[in-house]
Amino acid sequence: MMNREGRPTTPASGGAAAADQITTFTGNRGLEINEPLLFEIGGPEKCGVDIDLPDQPLNRLGGLARKNAIGLAGLSEPEAMRHYVRLSRRNYAIDLGIYPLGSCTMKHNPRLNERMARLPGFGDIHPLQPESTVQGALELIDTLAHWLKTMTGMPAVALSPKAGAHGELCGMMAIRAALDARGEKRSVVLVPESAHGTNPATATYLGYSVQSVPARADGTVDPEEVKRRLSPEVAAIMLTNPNTCGLFERDVIAIADAVHEAGAFFYCDGANFNAIVGKARPGDLGVDAMHINLHKTFSTPHGGGGPGAGPVVLSAALAPFAPLPFVVHGENGFRLVETESDPSAGQAFGRMTAFHGQMGMFVRALSYMMSHGSDGLRRASEDAVLNANYVKAGLEDLMSLPFGKRPTMHEVLFDDSFLKGTGVTTLDFAKAMIDEGFHPMTVYFPLVVHGAMLIEPTESESRASLDQFIATLRKLVEAAKSGDTARFTGAPYLTPVGRLDETRAARQPVLRWRKPLPQLDAAE
């Protein structure tokens, strides 16, 4: 007979307990597995495969073969798979929630891009295939170059650099090649103090000495300060626009004119190009070279170390020095200019990479461009700026703005003045955000602002997600000001690993696994 009452689905009275008071037999917390290391799951006595060893294994190492077992842990395929899946669940990613990292845009990657990049004609090609078999891929590269040149107002682009900093190097090498062609050996590069850290590093790597240009009180670069530093020794200025304070450099044309008048070049760090696409063209502002981080502006994946792409657009003055290889369209279709002996090579300064670039990123970026169209790309920039200003408006009465309540670009910058006297630091505040389910913003950058908190919401966040983010930060600010410091100073409390000593973790990393002592031995 059917039980009409069914099973009880509500907890019995008196059964509730605080989560932190509950211990489990396994050490797991609900479905969050307490994940051991591979060596603690398997062991050298186990083998993940069932294959007989050959009777007389070939040895081609001339006596250098390992004589003892290496001691690697053996695991079955399900054990190995589960281990990595469980670890992956601990990652925070843009597909899980808002990722408001300032300066390094973490934007949504449309799945359409992934599908296009996996088409056999793009995903399966090899860089050494004959040109006649990859005409479609070369046409895609040529089309991407056309879009980038059109959006920036620049006549040339080098697509081979593998990342933003690599693009900086490419642009500065083109500047050096142009100066060499003029018979000039200039030794100084001007870099505003609010620049990305890669800017002075790139100039130094190329042998230039770096002179810093201070920011004025409103966070932007004063053209009169630039003029005071210009001399026949200055090769270039490296200026970020919009800058790392989230502000548009309103005197950028005056700065460019002064630099050109002194015979130098204007390198623009284009990392923040996503704020002005469809609104302003760097070529119209006097820029000679600018790298474009495809991940920041055109939604290719970011993080995990790559693969990346950092195309560099070049002015007419620098176009002849663009590196090899690049695509041209001739009578017989598209082809790559590979060597300096090619009549189309111009005065190319050489080659930076083995091949012509990261095809997968090219496909994704062009998919994003073509699916949005020029009006959609302009709208994305407008929405990025709108969202940043929405966050600013939602927090400016509680958090402190170092440069006043002026409109910001695609990211909004706060300082730590609002935490003064609370006993809570910028780092504490960021760690407490993790307990609330948010990836922290960029902290302590840019260096020109004390206790900086740089927030970039990106254009793809909904008003609902922004409202939740703002409401959470407001609650945290109120908690800090009310004296609830314990919430912050030990945070994060709810992550698998608590707060680390970040300095020791970076400088004294423990990378060797040691087998734990048996309990009996340890007791002895």
Short mmCIF file of C-alpha atoms in Angstrom, two decimals:
data_model
loop_
_atom_site.label_atom_id
_atom_site.label_comp_id
_atom_site.label_asym_id
_atom_site.label_seq_id
_atom_site.Cartn_x
_atom_site.Cartn_y
_atom_site.Cartn_z
CA MET A 1 0.00 0.00 0.00
CA MET A 2 1.35 3.43 -0.94
CA ASN A 3 2.55 5.60 1.89
CA ARG A 4 0.43 8.71 1.49
CA GLU A 5 2.48 10.72 3.96
CA GLY A 6 5.77 10.44 2.05
CA ARG A 7 9.20 11.11 3.48
CA PRO A 8 9.87 14.07 5.74
CA THR A 9 11.72 16.77 3.79
CA THR A 10 12.14 19.40 6.48
CA PRO A 11 14.74 19.19 9.27
CA ALA A 12 13.55 18.00 12.64
CA SER A 13 13.12 20.66 15.27
CA GLY A 14 16.27 21.30 17.24
CA GLY A 15 18.49 19.94 14.46
CA ALA A 16 19.86 23.24 13.24
CA ALA A 17 23.48 24.09 14.05
CA ALA A 18 25.91 26.71 12.95
CA ALA A 19 27.85 25.57 9.89
CA ASP A 20 31.19 26.20 11.57
CA GLN A 21 30.20 23.94 14.46
CA ILE A 22 29.55 20.91 12.29
CA THR A 23 32.34 18.41 11.86
CA THR A 24 32.23 15.66 9.27
CA PHE A 25 33.80 12.21 9.24
CA THR A 26 35.55 12.92 5.91
CA GLY A 27 36.67 16.50 6.40
CA ASN A 28 34.51 17.48 3.42
CA ARG A 29 32.02 20.34 3.70
CA GLY A 30 28.83 19.33 1.98
CA LEU A 31 29.70 18.69 -1.66
CA GLU A 32 32.93 20.68 -1.34
CA ILE A 33 35.54 17.94 -1.27
CA ASN A 34 38.62 18.35 0.90
CA GLU A 35 40.99 17.73 -1.99
CA PRO A 36 44.28 15.95 -1.33
CA LEU A 37 47.34 16.06 -3.58
CA LEU A 38 47.80 13.56 -6.37
CA PHE A 39 50.51 11.87 -4.29
CA GLU A 40 48.05 11.49 -1.45
CA ILE A 41 45.41 9.93 -3.70
CA GLY A 42 47.61 7.47 -5.53
CA GLY A 43 51.03 5.99 -4.93
CA PRO A 44 54.02 4.63 -6.83
CA GLU A 45 52.83 1.09 -6.18
CA LYS A 46 49.71 1.79 -8.25
CA CYS A 47 49.44 2.09 -12.01
CA GLY A 48 46.74 3.89 -13.91
CA VAL A 49 47.00 1.67 -16.98
CA ASP A 50 47.06 -2.06 -17.51
CA ILE A 51 49.83 -2.67 -20.03
CA ASP A 52 52.48 -5.36 -19.77
CA LEU A 53 56.06 -4.13 -19.86
CA PRO A 54 57.98 -5.24 -23.00
CA ASP A 55 60.44 -8.07 -22.47
CA GLN A 56 63.44 -6.11 -23.71
CA PRO A 57 62.66 -2.39 -23.59
CA LEU A 58 64.66 -0.30 -26.01
CA ASN A 59 67.16 2.00 -24.41
CA ARG A 60 68.41 4.82 -26.60
CA LEU A 61 69.85 6.94 -23.79
CA GLY A 62 73.35 5.44 -23.81
CA GLY A 63 73.52 4.56 -20.13
CA LEU A 64 71.84 7.78 -18.99
CA ALA A 65 68.51 6.11 -18.29
CA ARG A 66 67.12 6.49 -14.80
CA LYS A 67 68.08 3.48 -12.70
CA ASN A 68 65.58 3.93 -9.92
CA ALA A 69 61.85 4.44 -10.01
CA ILE A 70 60.85 8.10 -10.07
CA GLY A 71 58.14 7.57 -7.50
CA LEU A 72 55.28 9.19 -9.36
CA ALA A 73 51.83 8.44 -8.07
CA GLY A 74 49.70 6.17 -10.20
CA LEU A 75 46.00 6.94 -10.58
CA SER A 76 43.17 5.52 -12.58
CA GLU A 77 41.56 7.78 -15.16
CA PRO A 78 38.49 8.47 -12.96
CA GLU A 79 40.73 9.37 -10.02
CA ALA A 80 42.79 11.77 -12.10
CA MET A 81 39.72 13.29 -13.75
CA ARG A 82 37.91 13.85 -10.47
CA HIS A 83 40.99 15.44 -8.92
CA TYR A 84 41.26 18.10 -11.60
CA VAL A 85 37.52 18.70 -11.82
CA ARG A 86 37.37 19.24 -8.06
CA LEU A 87 40.27 21.67 -8.27
CA SER A 88 38.61 23.52 -11.15
CA ARG A 89 35.54 24.14 -8.97
CA ARG A 90 37.72 26.29 -6.73
CA ASN A 91 38.56 28.67 -9.55
CA TYR A 92 36.75 31.95 -9.80
CA ALA A 93 36.07 33.00 -13.37
CA ILE A 94 34.11 35.54 -15.35
CA ASP A 95 31.64 32.75 -16.18
CA LEU A 96 30.80 32.48 -12.45
CA GLY A 97 30.27 36.10 -11.49
CA ILE A 98 31.32 39.72 -11.83
CA TYR A 99 35.09 40.05 -12.09
CA PRO A 100 35.72 43.75 -11.43
CA LEU A 101 39.48 43.69 -11.84
CA GLY A 102 40.68 47.16 -12.75
CA SER A 103 43.29 47.77 -15.44
CA CYS A 104 43.22 44.19 -16.75
CA THR A 105 39.75 43.84 -18.26
CA MET A 106 38.06 40.53 -17.49
CA LYS A 107 35.16 40.59 -19.90
CA HIS A 108 32.69 38.00 -21.08
CA ASN A 109 33.93 35.82 -23.94
CA PRO A 110 30.96 35.13 -26.26
CA ARG A 111 30.59 31.44 -27.09
CA LEU A 112 30.20 32.35 -30.75
CA ASN A 113 33.88 33.27 -30.75
CA GLU A 114 34.82 29.84 -29.45
CA ARG A 115 32.72 28.09 -32.06
CA MET A 116 34.30 30.07 -34.88
CA ALA A 117 37.84 29.43 -33.58
CA ARG A 118 37.16 25.69 -33.63
CA LEU A 119 36.08 25.53 -37.26
CA PRO A 120 38.38 23.02 -38.95
CA GLY A 121 39.64 25.58 -41.46
CA PHE A 122 41.02 27.67 -38.60
CA GLY A 123 41.53 25.23 -35.74
CA ASP A 124 43.40 22.56 -37.70
CA ILE A 125 45.78 24.60 -39.82
CA HIS A 126 49.55 24.50 -39.39
CA PRO A 127 51.84 27.53 -39.74
CA LEU A 128 54.04 25.67 -42.24
CA GLN A 129 51.21 24.80 -44.63
CA PRO A 130 51.63 26.09 -48.21
CA GLU A 131 50.02 29.50 -48.67
CA SER A 132 47.73 28.13 -51.36
CA THR A 133 46.03 25.92 -48.75
CA VAL A 134 45.42 28.67 -46.16
CA GLN A 135 44.01 31.47 -48.28
CA GLY A 136 40.94 31.76 -46.06
CA ALA A 137 43.05 32.16 -42.94
CA LEU A 138 45.22 34.80 -44.58
CA GLU A 139 42.10 36.64 -45.74
CA LEU A 140 40.84 36.59 -42.13
CA ILE A 141 44.14 38.09 -40.94
CA ASP A 142 43.91 40.75 -43.64
CA THR A 143 40.30 41.54 -42.67
CA LEU A 144 41.20 41.79 -38.98
CA ALA A 145 44.03 44.16 -39.90
CA HIS A 146 41.55 46.28 -41.87
CA TRP A 147 39.19 46.55 -38.88
CA LEU A 148 42.00 47.47 -36.49
CA LYS A 149 43.37 50.12 -38.85
CA THR A 150 39.89 51.55 -39.42
CA MET A 151 39.02 51.76 -35.73
CA THR A 152 42.34 53.37 -34.79
CA GLY A 153 42.81 55.60 -37.82
CA MET A 154 46.28 54.19 -38.39
CA PRO A 155 47.65 53.05 -41.77
CA ALA A 156 49.51 49.91 -40.66
CA VAL A 157 49.34 47.13 -38.10
CA ALA A 158 51.75 44.44 -36.91
CA LEU A 159 49.82 41.35 -35.85
CA SER A 160 52.59 39.02 -34.75
CA PRO A 161 53.22 40.25 -31.14
CA LYS A 162 51.98 37.70 -28.64
CA ALA A 163 50.78 39.96 -25.80
CA GLY A 164 50.38 43.56 -24.74
CA ALA A 165 53.89 43.93 -23.36
CA HIS A 166 55.24 42.18 -26.46
CA GLY A 167 53.31 44.73 -28.49
CA GLU A 168 54.93 47.54 -26.52
CA LEU A 169 58.30 46.08 -27.40
CA CYS A 170 57.29 45.90 -31.06
CA GLY A 171 56.12 49.52 -31.16
CA MET A 172 59.25 50.80 -29.42
CA MET A 173 61.46 48.74 -31.74
CA ALA A 174 59.72 50.38 -34.71
CA ILE A 175 60.43 53.79 -33.13
CA ARG A 176 64.06 52.88 -32.63
CA ALA A 177 64.30 51.66 -36.23
CA ALA A 178 62.83 54.96 -37.48
CA LEU A 179 65.34 56.94 -35.42
CA ASP A 180 68.18 54.74 -36.69
CA ALA A 181 67.02 55.44 -40.25
CA ARG A 182 67.33 59.16 -39.48
CA GLY A 183 70.83 58.57 -38.13
CA GLU A 184 69.78 59.57 -34.61
CA LYS A 185 70.75 57.81 -31.38
CA ARG A 186 68.37 59.10 -28.74
CA SER A 187 68.60 57.66 -25.24
CA VAL A 188 65.62 58.81 -23.16
CA VAL A 189 61.98 57.74 -22.97
CA LEU A 190 59.41 59.75 -20.98
CA VAL A 191 56.91 57.70 -18.98
CA PRO A 192 54.17 59.26 -16.80
CA GLU A 193 54.22 57.96 -13.24
CA SER A 194 50.67 56.62 -13.64
CA ALA A 195 51.74 54.33 -16.51
CA HIS A 196 51.41 50.58 -16.60
CA GLY A 197 54.50 48.97 -15.13
CA THR A 198 55.35 47.35 -18.41
CA ASN A 199 55.99 50.74 -20.05
CA PRO A 200 59.20 51.66 -18.19
CA ALA A 201 60.24 48.01 -18.27
CA THR A 202 59.95 47.90 -22.06
CA ALA A 203 61.90 51.12 -22.53
CA THR A 204 64.62 49.92 -20.17
CA TYR A 205 64.78 46.53 -21.90
CA LEU A 206 65.60 48.34 -25.15
CA GLY A 207 68.41 50.27 -23.49
CA TYR A 208 66.65 53.60 -22.95
CA SER A 209 66.82 55.48 -19.70
CA VAL A 210 63.39 56.37 -18.32
CA GLN A 211 62.38 59.81 -17.06
CA SER A 212 59.19 59.90 -15.06
CA VAL A 213 56.54 62.56 -15.70
CA PRO A 214 54.50 63.36 -12.57
CA ALA A 215 50.72 63.51 -12.67
CA ARG A 216 49.08 66.80 -11.81
CA ALA A 217 46.49 67.09 -9.06
CA ASP A 218 43.63 65.94 -11.28
CA GLY A 219 45.42 62.67 -12.18
CA THR A 220 46.33 63.57 -15.77
CA VAL A 221 49.55 64.55 -17.52
CA ASP A 222 50.38 68.25 -17.85
CA PRO A 223 51.71 69.09 -21.34
CA GLU A 224 53.91 71.79 -19.81
CA GLU A 225 55.63 69.10 -17.69
CA VAL A 226 56.25 67.09 -20.84
CA LYS A 227 57.69 70.12 -22.64
CA ARG A 228 60.09 70.76 -19.77
CA ARG A 229 61.50 67.25 -20.20
CA LEU A 230 61.74 67.19 -23.99
CA SER A 231 65.21 67.44 -25.52
CA PRO A 232 67.15 66.07 -28.51
CA GLU A 233 67.86 63.02 -26.34
CA VAL A 234 64.20 62.05 -25.97
CA ALA A 235 63.18 59.24 -28.31
CA ALA A 236 59.54 58.91 -27.29
CA ILE A 237 56.86 59.29 -24.68
CA MET A 238 54.86 56.26 -23.54
CA LEU A 239 51.44 57.51 -22.47
CA THR A 240 48.39 55.47 -21.48
CA ASN A 241 45.06 56.86 -22.65
CA PRO A 242 42.58 56.55 -21.02
CA ASN A 243 45.09 56.45 -18.21
CA THR A 244 45.35 54.04 -15.32
CA CYS A 245 43.35 56.37 -13.06
CA GLY A 246 40.37 55.79 -15.34
CA LEU A 247 40.66 59.30 -16.81
CA PHE A 248 40.89 60.50 -20.39
CA GLU A 249 44.01 62.57 -21.02
CA ARG A 250 42.31 65.75 -22.20
CA ASP A 251 45.57 67.36 -23.36
CA VAL A 252 46.70 64.38 -25.41
CA ILE A 253 46.86 66.33 -28.69
CA ALA A 254 48.95 69.11 -27.13
CA ILE A 255 51.30 66.45 -25.72
CA ALA A 256 51.57 64.74 -29.12
CA ASP A 257 52.29 68.04 -30.87
CA ALA A 258 55.04 68.91 -28.39
CA VAL A 259 56.63 65.47 -28.71
CA HIS A 260 56.62 65.61 -32.51
CA GLU A 261 58.02 69.13 -32.52
CA ALA A 262 60.96 67.80 -30.52
CA GLY A 263 61.55 65.09 -33.14
CA ALA A 264 60.37 62.28 -30.86
CA PHE A 265 57.57 59.74 -31.24
CA PHE A 266 54.33 59.22 -29.34
CA TYR A 267 53.79 55.64 -28.10
CA CYS A 268 50.33 55.12 -26.63
CA ASP A 269 49.65 52.23 -24.28
CA GLY A 270 46.36 51.07 -25.78
CA ALA A 271 45.41 48.68 -22.99
CA ASN A 272 42.35 50.81 -22.25
CA PHE A 273 41.23 51.15 -25.85
CA ASN A 274 37.97 49.44 -24.89
CA ALA A 275 36.80 52.74 -23.40
CA ILE A 276 36.99 54.74 -26.62
CA VAL A 277 36.34 52.37 -29.55
CA GLY A 278 34.00 54.12 -31.96
CA LYS A 279 34.37 57.37 -30.02
CA ALA A 280 37.95 58.50 -30.73
CA ARG A 281 40.70 57.29 -33.08
CA PRO A 282 44.23 57.28 -31.68
CA GLY A 283 45.59 58.24 -35.10
CA ASP A 284 43.60 61.48 -34.92
CA LEU A 285 45.15 62.21 -31.52
CA GLY A 286 48.71 62.12 -32.87
CA VAL A 287 49.67 58.61 -31.80
CA ASP A 288 52.54 56.96 -33.69
CA ALA A 289 52.30 53.47 -32.23
CA MET A 290 49.81 51.71 -29.97
CA HIS A 291 49.36 48.11 -28.93
CA ILE A 292 45.89 46.64 -28.61
CA ASN A 293 45.18 43.91 -26.09
CA LEU A 294 42.66 41.79 -27.99
CA HIS A 295 41.45 40.27 -24.73
CA LYS A 296 40.59 43.66 -23.22
CA THR A 297 38.83 45.22 -26.15
CA PHE A 298 37.72 42.36 -28.36
CA SER A 299 36.84 39.63 -25.85
CA THR A 300 39.49 36.98 -26.49
CA PRO A 301 40.19 34.87 -23.38
CA HIS A 302 42.42 36.36 -20.72
CA GLY A 303 44.26 34.70 -17.88
CA GLY A 304 46.17 31.51 -17.47
CA GLY A 305 49.17 32.85 -19.31
CA GLY A 306 47.84 32.88 -22.82
CA PRO A 307 47.86 32.32 -25.68
CA GLY A 308 47.69 36.05 -26.21
CA ALA A 309 47.87 38.58 -28.98
CA GLY A 310 48.95 42.21 -28.87
CA PRO A 311 48.70 43.78 -32.33
CA VAL A 312 50.41 47.14 -32.79
CA VAL A 313 49.03 49.86 -35.03
CA LEU A 314 51.57 52.21 -36.59
CA SER A 315 51.47 55.72 -38.03
CA ALA A 316 52.63 56.55 -41.57
CA ALA A 317 56.02 57.52 -40.12
CA LEU A 318 56.51 54.08 -38.58
CA ALA A 319 54.64 51.87 -41.07
CA PRO A 320 57.74 51.13 -43.23
CA PHE A 321 59.45 49.62 -40.19
CA ALA A 322 56.70 47.13 -39.26
CA PRO A 323 58.13 43.68 -38.42
CA LEU A 324 57.88 40.59 -40.58
CA PRO A 325 55.85 38.66 -41.46
CA PHE A 326 52.72 40.41 -42.68
CA VAL A 327 49.99 39.67 -45.20
CA VAL A 328 49.66 41.36 -48.58
CA HIS A 329 47.09 40.82 -51.31
CA GLY A 330 48.51 40.34 -54.79
CA GLU A 331 47.33 39.13 -58.16
CA ASN A 332 47.42 35.48 -57.08
CA GLY A 333 45.71 35.91 -53.76
CA PHE A 334 47.01 36.55 -50.26
CA ARG A 335 50.60 35.87 -49.29
CA LEU A 336 52.95 36.42 -46.38
CA VAL A 337 55.93 38.75 -46.68
CA GLU A 338 58.48 36.63 -44.86
CA THR A 339 61.95 38.00 -45.60
CA GLU A 340 63.67 41.36 -45.81
CA SER A 341 64.63 40.57 -49.40
CA ASP A 342 60.97 40.63 -50.42
CA PRO A 343 60.31 43.88 -52.35
CA SER A 344 57.23 44.44 -50.13
CA ALA A 345 59.23 44.24 -46.90
CA GLY A 346 60.02 47.97 -46.79
CA GLN A 347 62.45 48.75 -43.96
CA ALA A 348 61.10 46.05 -41.62
CA PHE A 349 63.16 45.97 -38.43
CA GLY A 350 63.14 42.17 -38.43
CA ARG A 351 61.01 39.42 -36.98
CA MET A 352 59.72 39.05 -33.41
CA THR A 353 58.10 35.63 -33.58
CA ALA A 354 58.56 32.40 -35.45
CA PHE A 355 55.25 32.70 -37.31
CA HIS A 356 52.58 35.25 -38.10
CA GLY A 357 50.63 35.35 -34.83
CA GLN A 358 48.01 33.58 -32.76
CA MET A 359 45.37 32.41 -35.22
CA GLY A 360 42.88 31.35 -32.56
CA MET A 361 42.85 34.83 -31.05
CA PHE A 362 42.53 36.46 -34.47
CA VAL A 363 39.41 34.40 -35.22
CA ARG A 364 37.83 35.20 -31.86
CA ALA A 365 38.54 38.93 -32.12
CA LEU A 366 37.16 39.21 -35.64
CA SER A 367 34.08 37.21 -34.64
CA TYR A 368 33.46 39.73 -31.86
CA MET A 369 33.93 42.66 -34.23
CA MET A 370 31.70 41.31 -36.99
CA SER A 371 28.96 40.14 -34.62
CA HIS A 372 28.79 43.61 -33.05
CA GLY A 373 29.40 45.78 -36.09
CA SER A 374 30.78 49.29 -35.80
CA ASP A 375 27.68 50.55 -33.99
CA GLY A 376 27.75 47.63 -31.55
CA LEU A 377 31.42 48.18 -30.72
CA ARG A 378 30.74 51.85 -30.03
CA ARG A 379 27.82 50.84 -27.82
CA ALA A 380 30.03 48.40 -25.91
CA SER A 381 32.45 51.24 -25.11
CA GLU A 382 29.59 53.47 -24.03
CA ASP A 383 28.18 50.74 -21.79
CA ALA A 384 31.60 50.09 -20.22
CA VAL A 385 31.89 53.78 -19.34
CA LEU A 386 28.26 53.91 -18.18
CA ASN A 387 28.71 50.91 -15.86
CA ALA A 388 31.87 52.33 -14.29
CA ASN A 389 30.12 55.62 -13.62
CA TYR A 390 27.11 53.74 -12.24
CA VAL A 391 29.39 52.02 -9.71
CA LYS A 392 30.99 55.36 -8.88
CA ALA A 393 27.60 56.99 -8.30
CA GLY A 394 26.52 54.11 -6.09
CA LEU A 395 29.55 54.33 -3.81
CA GLU A 396 30.88 57.88 -3.90
CA ASP A 397 28.99 58.91 -0.76
CA LEU A 398 30.74 56.18 1.28
CA MET A 399 34.04 55.54 -0.49
CA SER A 400 36.58 58.23 -1.36
CA LEU A 401 37.46 59.42 -4.86
CA PRO A 402 41.02 60.75 -5.15
CA PHE A 403 40.23 63.10 -8.02
CA GLY A 404 36.76 64.27 -7.08
CA LYS A 405 33.40 63.39 -8.57
CA ARG A 406 34.32 64.03 -12.20
CA PRO A 407 33.13 61.43 -14.74
CA THR A 408 35.38 58.44 -15.15
CA MET A 409 36.00 56.26 -18.15
CA HIS A 410 35.64 52.44 -18.15
CA GLU A 411 36.99 51.99 -14.61
CA VAL A 412 36.56 53.90 -11.39
CA LEU A 413 39.33 54.53 -8.87
CA PHE A 414 38.85 54.87 -5.11
CA ASP A 415 41.50 55.44 -2.45
CA ASP A 416 41.61 54.29 1.18
CA SER A 417 40.74 57.60 2.83
CA PHE A 418 37.32 56.26 3.73
CA LEU A 419 38.97 53.54 5.84
CA LYS A 420 41.04 55.99 7.89
CA GLY A 421 40.74 55.24 11.61
CA THR A 422 38.86 51.95 11.13
CA GLY A 423 41.84 49.62 11.50
CA VAL A 424 40.94 48.09 8.13
CA THR A 425 43.34 48.28 5.19
CA THR A 426 42.72 48.13 1.46
CA LEU A 427 43.96 44.53 1.48
CA ASP A 428 41.62 43.60 4.34
CA PHE A 429 38.71 45.12 2.47
CA ALA A 430 39.57 43.20 -0.71
CA LYS A 431 39.88 39.92 1.20
CA ALA A 432 36.49 40.43 2.85
CA MET A 433 34.96 40.75 -0.62
CA ILE A 434 36.01 37.15 -1.29
CA ASP A 435 33.91 35.91 1.61
CA GLU A 436 30.96 37.72 0.04
CA GLY A 437 31.47 35.87 -3.26
CA PHE A 438 33.18 38.62 -5.24
CA HIS A 439 36.58 38.65 -6.84
CA PRO A 440 38.35 41.75 -5.51
CA MET A 441 39.17 44.75 -7.60
CA THR A 442 42.78 45.67 -8.39
CA VAL A 443 44.33 47.03 -5.20
CA TYR A 444 47.34 49.29 -4.60
CA PHE A 445 47.45 50.27 -8.29
CA PRO A 446 47.97 52.81 -9.72
CA LEU A 447 50.79 53.77 -7.39
CA VAL A 448 49.98 57.48 -7.57
CA VAL A 449 46.96 56.89 -5.29
CA HIS A 450 47.36 55.72 -1.70
CA GLY A 451 45.57 52.44 -1.00
CA ALA A 452 44.11 52.40 -4.51
CA MET A 453 41.03 50.31 -5.37
CA LEU A 454 40.52 50.19 -9.13
CA ILE A 455 37.17 48.76 -10.27
CA GLU A 456 36.32 47.88 -13.86
CA PRO A 457 32.85 46.33 -14.17
CA THR A 458 32.96 45.94 -18.00
CA GLU A 459 30.12 46.55 -20.41
CA SER A 460 28.45 43.14 -20.17
CA GLU A 461 27.33 43.33 -16.52
CA SER A 462 23.61 43.79 -15.97
CA ARG A 463 22.15 46.47 -13.74
CA ALA A 464 21.07 43.72 -11.32
CA SER A 465 24.61 42.39 -10.91
CA LEU A 466 25.98 45.91 -10.49
CA ASP A 467 23.32 46.69 -7.87
CA GLN A 468 24.25 43.57 -5.91
CA PHE A 469 27.95 44.45 -6.15
CA ILE A 470 27.33 48.02 -4.99
CA ALA A 471 25.06 46.90 -2.15
CA THR A 472 27.69 44.45 -0.92
CA LEU A 473 30.45 47.05 -0.92
CA ARG A 474 28.19 49.48 0.91
CA LYS A 475 27.54 46.86 3.60
CA LEU A 476 31.27 46.23 3.93
CA VAL A 477 32.04 49.93 4.24
CA GLU A 478 29.38 50.30 6.91
CA ALA A 479 30.78 47.28 8.77
CA ALA A 480 34.30 48.73 8.71
CA LYS A 481 33.13 52.10 9.95
CA SER A 482 31.02 50.53 12.69
CA GLY A 483 34.06 48.81 14.20
CA ASP A 484 33.46 45.28 12.93
CA THR A 485 37.16 44.90 12.11
CA ALA A 486 37.27 41.16 12.81
CA ARG A 487 35.26 40.63 9.61
CA PHE A 488 38.18 42.08 7.66
CA THR A 489 41.52 41.55 9.37
CA GLY A 490 41.44 37.76 9.14
CA ALA A 491 39.54 37.45 5.87
CA PRO A 492 38.95 35.43 3.86
CA TYR A 493 37.40 32.94 6.29
CA LEU A 494 35.23 30.93 3.91
CA THR A 495 37.75 29.88 1.25
CA PRO A 496 39.48 26.47 1.10
CA VAL A 497 42.73 28.25 2.02
CA GLY A 498 42.81 31.27 4.28
CA ARG A 499 44.91 34.39 3.91
CA LEU A 500 48.49 33.64 3.00
CA ASP A 501 51.66 35.51 3.75
CA GLU A 502 51.85 36.81 0.18
CA THR A 503 55.44 37.99 0.47
CA ARG A 504 56.70 34.63 1.71
CA ALA A 505 54.52 32.76 -0.75
CA ALA A 506 56.11 34.72 -3.60
CA ARG A 507 59.69 34.73 -2.38
CA GLN A 508 59.94 31.45 -0.49
CA PRO A 509 57.55 29.14 -2.34
CA VAL A 510 57.42 25.54 -1.16
CA LEU A 511 57.27 23.51 -4.33
CA ARG A 512 58.45 20.13 -3.06
CA TRP A 513 55.99 17.55 -1.78
CA ARG A 514 57.17 15.46 1.13
CA LYS A 515 55.46 12.28 2.14
CA PRO A 516 53.70 12.81 5.48
CA LEU A 517 55.06 10.76 8.38
CA PRO A 518 52.86 7.87 9.44
CA GLN A 519 50.79 8.74 12.46
CA LEU A 520 52.67 6.22 14.61
CA ASP A 521 56.09 7.63 13.62
CA ALA A 522 54.90 11.17 14.11
CA ALA A 523 53.72 10.33 17.61
CA GLU A 524 57.12 8.87 18.45
#
